[in-house]
Structures are given as C-alpha cells and as structure tokens.
XYZ file of C-alpha atoms in Angstrom:
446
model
C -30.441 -207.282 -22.595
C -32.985 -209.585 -21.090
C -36.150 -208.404 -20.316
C -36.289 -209.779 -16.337
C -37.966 -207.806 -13.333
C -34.128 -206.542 -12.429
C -33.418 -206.040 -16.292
C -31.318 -202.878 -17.159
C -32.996 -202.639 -20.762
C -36.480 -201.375 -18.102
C -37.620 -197.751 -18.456
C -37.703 -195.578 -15.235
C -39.810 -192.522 -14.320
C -38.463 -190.032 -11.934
C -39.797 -188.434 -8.916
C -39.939 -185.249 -11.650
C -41.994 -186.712 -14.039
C -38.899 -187.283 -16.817
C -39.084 -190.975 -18.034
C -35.734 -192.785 -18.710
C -35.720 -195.533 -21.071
C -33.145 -197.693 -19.510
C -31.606 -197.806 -16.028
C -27.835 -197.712 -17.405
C -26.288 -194.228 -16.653
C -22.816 -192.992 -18.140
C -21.326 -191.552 -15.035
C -19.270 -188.700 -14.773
C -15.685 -188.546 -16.123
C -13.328 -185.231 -15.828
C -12.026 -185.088 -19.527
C -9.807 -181.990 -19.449
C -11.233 -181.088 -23.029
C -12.687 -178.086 -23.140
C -12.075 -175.457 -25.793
C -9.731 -172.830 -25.429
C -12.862 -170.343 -23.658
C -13.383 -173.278 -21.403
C -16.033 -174.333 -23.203
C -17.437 -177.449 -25.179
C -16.376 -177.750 -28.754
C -16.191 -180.194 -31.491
C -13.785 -182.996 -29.340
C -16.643 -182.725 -26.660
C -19.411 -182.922 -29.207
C -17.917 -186.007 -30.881
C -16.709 -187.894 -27.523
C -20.493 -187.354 -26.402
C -22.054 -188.364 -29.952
C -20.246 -191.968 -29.287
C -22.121 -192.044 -25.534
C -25.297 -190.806 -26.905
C -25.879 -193.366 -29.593
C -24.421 -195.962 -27.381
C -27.165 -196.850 -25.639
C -27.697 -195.342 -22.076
C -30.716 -193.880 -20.160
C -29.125 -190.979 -18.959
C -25.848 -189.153 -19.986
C -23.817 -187.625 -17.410
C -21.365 -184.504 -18.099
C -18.350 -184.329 -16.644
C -17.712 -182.280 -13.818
C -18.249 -178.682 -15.484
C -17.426 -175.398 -13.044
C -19.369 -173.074 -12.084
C -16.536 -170.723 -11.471
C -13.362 -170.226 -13.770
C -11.191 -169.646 -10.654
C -11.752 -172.608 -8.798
C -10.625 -175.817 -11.051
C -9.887 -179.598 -10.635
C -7.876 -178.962 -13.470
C -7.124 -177.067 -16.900
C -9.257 -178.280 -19.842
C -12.230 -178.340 -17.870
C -15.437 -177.029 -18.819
C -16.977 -173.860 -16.861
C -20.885 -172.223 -16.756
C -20.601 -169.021 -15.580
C -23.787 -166.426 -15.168
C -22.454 -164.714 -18.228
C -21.740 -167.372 -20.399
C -22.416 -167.611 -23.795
C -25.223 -170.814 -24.431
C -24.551 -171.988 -28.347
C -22.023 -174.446 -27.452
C -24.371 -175.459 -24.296
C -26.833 -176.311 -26.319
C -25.118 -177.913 -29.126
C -23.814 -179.950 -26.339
C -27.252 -180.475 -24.527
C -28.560 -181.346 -28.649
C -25.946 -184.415 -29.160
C -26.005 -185.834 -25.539
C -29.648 -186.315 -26.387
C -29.604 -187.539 -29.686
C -29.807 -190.916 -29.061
C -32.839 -190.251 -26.503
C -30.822 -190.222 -23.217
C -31.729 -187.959 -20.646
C -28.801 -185.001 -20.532
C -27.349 -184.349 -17.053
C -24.974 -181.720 -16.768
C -22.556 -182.264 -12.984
C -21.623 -179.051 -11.376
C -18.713 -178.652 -9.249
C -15.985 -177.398 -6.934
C -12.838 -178.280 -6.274
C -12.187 -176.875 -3.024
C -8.993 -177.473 -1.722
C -8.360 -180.480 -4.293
C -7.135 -177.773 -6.844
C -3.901 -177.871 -8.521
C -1.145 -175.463 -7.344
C -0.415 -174.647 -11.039
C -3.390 -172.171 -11.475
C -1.689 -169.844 -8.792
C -4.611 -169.243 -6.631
C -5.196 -169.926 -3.148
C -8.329 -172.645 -2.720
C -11.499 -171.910 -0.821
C -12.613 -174.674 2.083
C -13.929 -174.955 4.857
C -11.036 -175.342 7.429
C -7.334 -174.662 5.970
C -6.231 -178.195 6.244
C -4.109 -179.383 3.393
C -4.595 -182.118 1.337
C -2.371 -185.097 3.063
C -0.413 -186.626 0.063
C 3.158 -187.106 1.155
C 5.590 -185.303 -1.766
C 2.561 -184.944 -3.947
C 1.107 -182.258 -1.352
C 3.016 -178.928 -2.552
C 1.036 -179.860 -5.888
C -2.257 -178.950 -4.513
C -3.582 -175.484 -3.721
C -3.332 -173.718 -0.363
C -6.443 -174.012 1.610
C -8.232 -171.220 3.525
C -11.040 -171.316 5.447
C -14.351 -169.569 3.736
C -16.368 -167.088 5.091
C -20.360 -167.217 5.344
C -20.319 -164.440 2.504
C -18.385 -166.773 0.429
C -20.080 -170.055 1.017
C -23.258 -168.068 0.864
C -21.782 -167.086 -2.735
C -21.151 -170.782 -4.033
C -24.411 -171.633 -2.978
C -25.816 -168.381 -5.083
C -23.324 -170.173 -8.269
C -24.477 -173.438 -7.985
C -27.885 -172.547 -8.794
C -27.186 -170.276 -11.454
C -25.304 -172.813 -13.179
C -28.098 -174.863 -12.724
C -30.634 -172.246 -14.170
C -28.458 -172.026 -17.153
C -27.838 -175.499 -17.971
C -31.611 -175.700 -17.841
C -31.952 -172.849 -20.698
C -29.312 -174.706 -22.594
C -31.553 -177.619 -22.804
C -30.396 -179.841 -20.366
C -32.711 -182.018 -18.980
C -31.501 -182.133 -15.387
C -28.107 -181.594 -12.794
C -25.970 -183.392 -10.590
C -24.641 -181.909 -8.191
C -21.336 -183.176 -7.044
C -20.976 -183.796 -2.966
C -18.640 -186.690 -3.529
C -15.144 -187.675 -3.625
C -13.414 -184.831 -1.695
C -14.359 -181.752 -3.581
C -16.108 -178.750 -2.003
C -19.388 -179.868 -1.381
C -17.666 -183.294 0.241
C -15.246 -181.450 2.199
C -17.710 -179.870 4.429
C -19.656 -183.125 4.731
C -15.966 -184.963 6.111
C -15.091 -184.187 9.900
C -11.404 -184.618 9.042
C -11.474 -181.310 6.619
C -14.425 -179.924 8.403
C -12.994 -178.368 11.281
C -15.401 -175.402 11.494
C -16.843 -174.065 15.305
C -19.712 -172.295 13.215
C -23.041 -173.464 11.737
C -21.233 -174.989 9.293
C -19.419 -176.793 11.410
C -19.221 -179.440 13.855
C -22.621 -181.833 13.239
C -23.647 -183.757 10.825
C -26.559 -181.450 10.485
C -24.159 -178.346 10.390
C -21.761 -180.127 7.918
C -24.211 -181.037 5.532
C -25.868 -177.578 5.582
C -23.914 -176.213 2.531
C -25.215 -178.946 0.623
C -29.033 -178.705 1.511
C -28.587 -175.287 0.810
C -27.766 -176.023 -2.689
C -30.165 -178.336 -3.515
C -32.529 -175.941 -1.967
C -31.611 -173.302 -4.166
C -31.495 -175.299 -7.145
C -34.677 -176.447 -6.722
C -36.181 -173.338 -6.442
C -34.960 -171.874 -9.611
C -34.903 -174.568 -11.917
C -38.681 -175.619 -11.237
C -40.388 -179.499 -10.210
C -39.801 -180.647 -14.158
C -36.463 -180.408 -13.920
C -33.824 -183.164 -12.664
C -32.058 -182.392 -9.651
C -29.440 -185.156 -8.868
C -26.919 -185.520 -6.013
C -23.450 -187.654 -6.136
C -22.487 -188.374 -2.784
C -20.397 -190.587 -1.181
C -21.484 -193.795 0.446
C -18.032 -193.087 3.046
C -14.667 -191.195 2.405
C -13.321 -194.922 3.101
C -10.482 -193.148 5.627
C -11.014 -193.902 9.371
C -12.666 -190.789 11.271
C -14.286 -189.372 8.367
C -17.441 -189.140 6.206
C -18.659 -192.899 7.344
C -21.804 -194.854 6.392
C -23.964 -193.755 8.980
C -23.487 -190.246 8.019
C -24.299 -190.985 4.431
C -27.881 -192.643 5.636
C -28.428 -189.480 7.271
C -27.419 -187.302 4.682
C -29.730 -189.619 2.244
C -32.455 -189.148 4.880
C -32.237 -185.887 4.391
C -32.086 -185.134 0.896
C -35.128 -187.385 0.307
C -37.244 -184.923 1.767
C -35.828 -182.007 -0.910
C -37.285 -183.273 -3.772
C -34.085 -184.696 -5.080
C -34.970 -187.053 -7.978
C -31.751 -189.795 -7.626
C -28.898 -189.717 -5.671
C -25.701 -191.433 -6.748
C -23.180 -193.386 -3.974
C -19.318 -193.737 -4.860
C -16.866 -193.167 -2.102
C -13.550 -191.820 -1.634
C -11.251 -188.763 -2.106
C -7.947 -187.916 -3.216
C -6.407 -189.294 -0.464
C -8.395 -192.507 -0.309
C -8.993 -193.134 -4.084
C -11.420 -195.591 -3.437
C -13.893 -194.591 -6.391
C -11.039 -196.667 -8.696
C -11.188 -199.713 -6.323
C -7.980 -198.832 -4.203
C -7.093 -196.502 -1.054
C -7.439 -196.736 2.639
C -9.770 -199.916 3.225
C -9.951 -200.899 -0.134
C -10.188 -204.432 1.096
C -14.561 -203.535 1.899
C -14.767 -202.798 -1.457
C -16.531 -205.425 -4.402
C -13.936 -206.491 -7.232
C -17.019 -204.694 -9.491
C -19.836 -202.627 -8.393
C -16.977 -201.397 -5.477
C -20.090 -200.144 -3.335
C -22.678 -202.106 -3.746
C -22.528 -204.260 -0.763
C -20.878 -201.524 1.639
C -23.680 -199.058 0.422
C -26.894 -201.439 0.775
C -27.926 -200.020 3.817
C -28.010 -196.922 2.919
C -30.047 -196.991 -0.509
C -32.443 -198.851 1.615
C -32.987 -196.012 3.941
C -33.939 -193.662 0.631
C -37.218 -192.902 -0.368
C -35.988 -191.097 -4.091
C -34.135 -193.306 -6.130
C -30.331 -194.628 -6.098
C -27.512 -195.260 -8.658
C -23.987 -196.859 -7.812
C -21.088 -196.819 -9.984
C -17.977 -197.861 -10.038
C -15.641 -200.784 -11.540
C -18.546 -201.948 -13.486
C -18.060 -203.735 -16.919
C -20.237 -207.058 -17.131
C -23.815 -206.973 -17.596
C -24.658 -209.571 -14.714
C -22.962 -207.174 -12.226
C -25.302 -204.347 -13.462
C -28.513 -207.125 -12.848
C -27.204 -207.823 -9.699
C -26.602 -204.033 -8.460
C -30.746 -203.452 -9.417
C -31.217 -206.517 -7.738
C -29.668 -205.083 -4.758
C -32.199 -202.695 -4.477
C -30.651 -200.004 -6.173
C -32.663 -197.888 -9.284
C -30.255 -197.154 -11.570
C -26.131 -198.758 -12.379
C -23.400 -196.004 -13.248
C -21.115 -197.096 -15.764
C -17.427 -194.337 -16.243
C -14.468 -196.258 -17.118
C -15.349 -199.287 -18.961
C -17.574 -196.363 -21.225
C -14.586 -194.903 -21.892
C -12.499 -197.958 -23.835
C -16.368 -198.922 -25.193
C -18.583 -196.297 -25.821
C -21.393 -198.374 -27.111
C -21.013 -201.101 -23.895
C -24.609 -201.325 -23.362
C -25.195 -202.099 -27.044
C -22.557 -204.715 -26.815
C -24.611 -205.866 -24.052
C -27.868 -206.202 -25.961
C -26.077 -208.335 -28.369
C -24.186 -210.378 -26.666
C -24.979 -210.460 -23.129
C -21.780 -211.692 -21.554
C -19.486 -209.142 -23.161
C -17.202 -207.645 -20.797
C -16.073 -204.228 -21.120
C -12.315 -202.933 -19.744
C -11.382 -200.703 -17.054
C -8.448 -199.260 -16.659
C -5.798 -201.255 -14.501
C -1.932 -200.288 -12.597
C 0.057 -202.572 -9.911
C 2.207 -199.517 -9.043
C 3.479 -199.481 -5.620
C 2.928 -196.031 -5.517
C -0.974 -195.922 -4.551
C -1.018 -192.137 -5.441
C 0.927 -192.332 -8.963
C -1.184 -195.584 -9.758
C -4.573 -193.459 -9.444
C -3.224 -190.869 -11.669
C -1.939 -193.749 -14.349
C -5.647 -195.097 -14.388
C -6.733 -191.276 -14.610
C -4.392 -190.691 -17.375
C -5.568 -194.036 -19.303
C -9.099 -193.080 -19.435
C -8.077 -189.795 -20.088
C -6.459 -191.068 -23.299
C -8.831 -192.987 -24.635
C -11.728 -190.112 -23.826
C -9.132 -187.508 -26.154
C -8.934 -190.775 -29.054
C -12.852 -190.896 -28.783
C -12.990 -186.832 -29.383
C -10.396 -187.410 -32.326
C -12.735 -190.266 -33.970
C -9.994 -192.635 -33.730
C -10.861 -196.076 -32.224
C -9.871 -196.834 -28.339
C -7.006 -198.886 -27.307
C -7.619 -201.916 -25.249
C -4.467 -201.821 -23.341
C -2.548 -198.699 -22.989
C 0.635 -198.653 -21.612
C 0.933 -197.006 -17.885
C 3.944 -194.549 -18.302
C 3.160 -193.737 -21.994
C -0.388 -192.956 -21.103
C 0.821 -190.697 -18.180
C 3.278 -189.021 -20.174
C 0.730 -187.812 -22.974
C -1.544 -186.723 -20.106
C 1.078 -184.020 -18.794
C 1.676 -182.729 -21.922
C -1.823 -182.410 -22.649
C -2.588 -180.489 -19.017
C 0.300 -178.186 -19.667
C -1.347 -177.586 -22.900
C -4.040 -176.703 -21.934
C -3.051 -174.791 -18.859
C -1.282 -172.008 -21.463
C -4.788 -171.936 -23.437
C -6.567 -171.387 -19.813
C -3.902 -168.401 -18.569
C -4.042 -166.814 -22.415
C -8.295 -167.256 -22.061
C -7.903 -165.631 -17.977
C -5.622 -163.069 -19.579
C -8.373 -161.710 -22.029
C -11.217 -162.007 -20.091
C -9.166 -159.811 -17.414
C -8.074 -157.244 -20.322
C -11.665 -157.604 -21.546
C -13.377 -156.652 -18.564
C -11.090 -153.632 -17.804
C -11.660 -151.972 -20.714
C -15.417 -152.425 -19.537
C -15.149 -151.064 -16.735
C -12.921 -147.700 -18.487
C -15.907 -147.344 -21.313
C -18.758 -144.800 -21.132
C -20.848 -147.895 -22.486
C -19.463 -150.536 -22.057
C -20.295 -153.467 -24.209
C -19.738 -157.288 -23.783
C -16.718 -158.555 -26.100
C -16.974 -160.667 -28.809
C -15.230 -163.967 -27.858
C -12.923 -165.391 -30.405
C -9.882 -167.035 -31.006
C -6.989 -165.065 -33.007
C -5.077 -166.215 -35.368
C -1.693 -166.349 -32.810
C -4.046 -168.504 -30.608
C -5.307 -170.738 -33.402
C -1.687 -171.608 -34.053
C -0.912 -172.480 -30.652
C -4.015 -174.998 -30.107
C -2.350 -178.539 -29.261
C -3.413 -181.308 -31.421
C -5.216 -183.597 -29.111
C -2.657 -185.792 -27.786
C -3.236 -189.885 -28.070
C-alpha cells in the first residue's frame, strides 16, 4: 500500500493508549459457527487464523452474546458470567497472531430474534418487526422493564470484563442495525413514556449506560468501541442528526472509536439496499451520508460497508474518517489487504443478488458470505461466485443444524443446573460432548 498522508498501511494510536499498525479493520460478520456449547472451536480458530495473518489492524469478532437466551441466530457464539475461558483465549491467541488488535462485539438481538428458539424477545416497546410474510419468523416482542434493562446493562459489562481476562484487547459494542441497543435509539420501535423513552437523550440512555459500565470495569487500557448507525435509512426513525448527537455524546465517555453503518432488518441498508438505498455510495455506502457526523466526533471513526478496492479505502481516510471497515469482500479474500500491498488495484468481491424480493435478496447475500466464512473454517479455498439459491439452501440446513446442537446444549445446561440446585454441594459440571452428540455434529456444510 502506498505510504501517502491518507495511506491505510499508517499506524494509529487510540485514545487508550493501544497502537494499531494499520487503519484497515475486519468488521464484524455473524458466522453461525460456534461449537456445539456455543462456543469457539477449531472452524472459528481456523476462519480467524486466515484474517489474522491477512493483514489488518484490528480484528473484529462477530457478534458474540452475552446471553444464551436472546440470539440473532443458532451457531452463534455466547460469553456468559460463568463461562469457561480456554476457548476465549485460544480465540483471543490466533486473532492476534498476526499482530492485529483483537476486538470481541457484544450483542443483543432484541426483537430481531428468530421465532425458532421458542422464546418471547425482550424490547423496548412490543412492536413487531414489519416484514410482510417473513414477520411470523421473528420473535414476539415485549416491552422490558427497568429491572430488566437494568440487567442487560449489568451483562454487557460482564461480558466485557471477561473478554478482557480472555485476552482480548478491546470491545465493540453493538448499537447498530436494529438489534437491542439500536432499537431503543429508533423512535419507530421506541415507543416508551418512561426515561427510556421519548428523547433522544432518554433513547440513548441504555446505551450510555453501557458504555458507562463497561468502562468502569474493564479499566482506561482497555478498548471500548461502539457500532452505531449513521441512520436506520427508514423515514421517521434513527436519522442523521440523531447520530451527531449520539456521537456527541459518546465522545465525552471515553469511547476509543466509534463505527457508522446504517440500517436494520427492515431497511437492509448495511448491504447497499433497503428503504432509500438510492443516498447510499456504490462502495463505502456511508461515507458521504455520514461525513457530517464523523466531523462532529472528537474520538475516532471507522465506516464500513461495500468496500473492496483500495482507492475507496484512501478516499474514506481522506474523508476524514480514522479507520475503513472491511466484512464481505474479507470473506471471499481473507488476505485482501495483502493483495492490496502487492498489487494495489486488486479488487476484492462482495456478495451480489437482483432478486425482486428485497427481503429474500438480503438473506441470499447473508447466506453467500455465510458459505464462504464455513469453506474458510473447513480450509478449503473460497468461491468467487456462488450461486444464489444453492448458497441459501446450504445455509438452512446448516441453521437447522445447528439449532438441534443449541436445544440438546439448552437441554443439559437446564438438567445440569437442576441437579445443582437438588445437591448438598453442588458442583459445576464438567462440559463435554458425548459420544451420541459427537455423532450428530453436522459436517460443515459448503
């Protein structure tokens, strides 16, 4: 990469003291790969391994839970308070084997939780996801109490404490595309009379909170990031000029970088398409509509999304922004930003379906990264072109999959933790997997 002022290849030091060495960041991505304990195992270590000696500054997780009742889907990865830490750190060891920072993102799914897990979704009105026929497939909201937001608060930081004894090098804490965090922040699922409710400053109260919290227990050497959308991109909710007050605000909490994508479920705008799509850049979708709000931050700011050509990432620093998010195009080339340093106008792939059907075209382009993030974890090489209704199939069958592992794992833990509660002295199970489950583990569909 060339060595200019706006040059990616240029180290960064954050607010915390934690130098980068580059300003490329592999974004988030939900892989739906956890091991059968909803943990990471060896597919997670070697998907990672490809990221970590790819290239970038920083390394972001996918979105892991920080409670095994609330999921955006089965496969996912979950930090509880009484968690085990080997395969943490393991995990925390390869991210940062190349010398990238390790991020882990925590998350909620609030009412964007599949019906399938059979459990009603926390929120903070009981508005339904608006999706037409693809509705019913989503949890049933209900409106959370203080106790219980008071709780999520109380789990956000303790996932945060533990991924810091795993060896993680910072969080991010996920406020953005129409998960919990985001919900409260979006008048049209915020509906609350209370003081979480109502304002901006009421609205984005739950989040401070967080932050706050985080902050506090993880200590000032620690990095505390915040993904947030630069608008929900659906008229008459989370807008632009809340997300420069928001930004406002969270530059006075000692956040080290926030990171701006945009949209929801029901305006997928973070793949380039949804509810006025047509304000959004062909790469780097919020760069342009975002400007004005990483210029009204005093911590640092990353943008991501669509972004596969090294002159886009140039042009996002020289936009004013700190750091360029790369998900997608990371997934069909892991080692992009070496690509880059060879040949600078390499252009990476992102994942691409003309559909009618807006919804069932987000979920193809889910499903295709998806595939090529369960090839990567297999050690097989990615496919430049999947097909669309192949690549959805094989993601089905993989969530059903993994769905039975995550009702046998919920029905052990429950039997586990009665027999707790029945014993004189009760003492913590030994997690492992028997032989009738080892025979039932999918192969990793491709």
């Amino acid at each position: 990469m060339q060595q200019s002022h706006f040059s990616p290849a240029l180290p960064f030091t954050l607010p915390c003291g934690q130098t980068v060495k580059n300003r490329i960041v592999k974004a988030a991505m939900e892989e739906n790969m956890a091991g059968w304990d909803l943990q990471p195992d060896s597919a997670l270590y070697s998907l990672y391994r490809y990221w970590a000696h790819g290239g970038p500054g920083m390394i972001i997780t996918g979105n892991v839970m920080i409670d095994r009742t609330a999921m955006t889907g089965p496969g996912g990865v979950v930090m509880e308070p009484d968690t085990s830490l080997i395969a943490f750190e393991k995990w925390a060891k390869v991210m940062k084997s190349g010398g990238a920072k390790a991020l882990m993102q925590l998350n909620h799914p609030g009412r964007q939780m599949p019906s399938q897990f059979g459990r009603t979704a926390l929120a903070p009105s009981a508005i339904a996801l608006k999706l037409g026929r693809y509705s019913k497939k989503f949890a049933r909201p209900v409106a959370m109490s203080c106790e219980q937001i008071h709780r999520v608060t109380h789990q956000f930081a303790m996932a945060a404490k533990r991924a810091k004894d795993a060896g993680f090098d910072g969080v991010q804490i996920h406020a953005a595309h129409g998960y919990l965090l985001s919900q409260f922040l979006s008048p049209l699922s915020n509906q609350r009379e209370d003081e979480w409710g109502g304002s901006l400053q009421n609205r984005a109260r739950f989040l401070i909170n967080v932050v706050c919290q985080v902050r506090a227990l993880c200590g000032n050497d620690f990095i505390v990031s915040v993904k947030l959308n630069s608008a929900d991109f659906q008229r008459g909710g989370f807008s632009d000029d809340d997300a420069v007050e928001v930004v406002s605000k969270l530059s006075k909490l000692n956040v080290d970088f926030i990171e701006l994508s945009g949209g929801n479920y029901e305006s997928p705008a973070m793949q380039g398409t949804g509810d006025m799509s047509s304000a959004l850049k062909p790469e780097a979708y919020f760069m342009a509509f975002a400007a004005r709000i990483a210029q009204h931050s005093d911590v640092p700011v990353m943008t991501t999304g669509g972004i596969t050509q090294l002159k886009t990432a140039e042009q996002v620093l020289e936009a004013g922004y700190d750091f360029v998010g790369i998900a997608s195009a990371l997934a069909f080339t892991p080692d992009l930003v070496k690509k880059w340093q060879q040949n600078p106008d390499y252009a990476g792939v992102k994942p691409h379906c003309d559909w009618q059907d807006k919804t069932l075209a987000s979920l193809v382009k889910m499903a295709k990264v998806r595939r090529q993030l369960r090839r990567l974890g297999n050690d097989f090489t990615t496919m430049h072109n999947p097909t669309a209704l192949w690549s959805l199939f094989l993601d089905v069958i993989h969530k059903r999959k993994m769905m039975k592992l995550y009702r046998a794992y919920c029905v052990e833990q429950t039997s586990t933790e009665k027999q707790e509660t029945h014993s004189e002295q009760p003492e913590k199970a030994t997690r492992y997997v028997s032989s009738h489950v080892v025979s039932g583990v999918p192969s990793r569909d491709l």
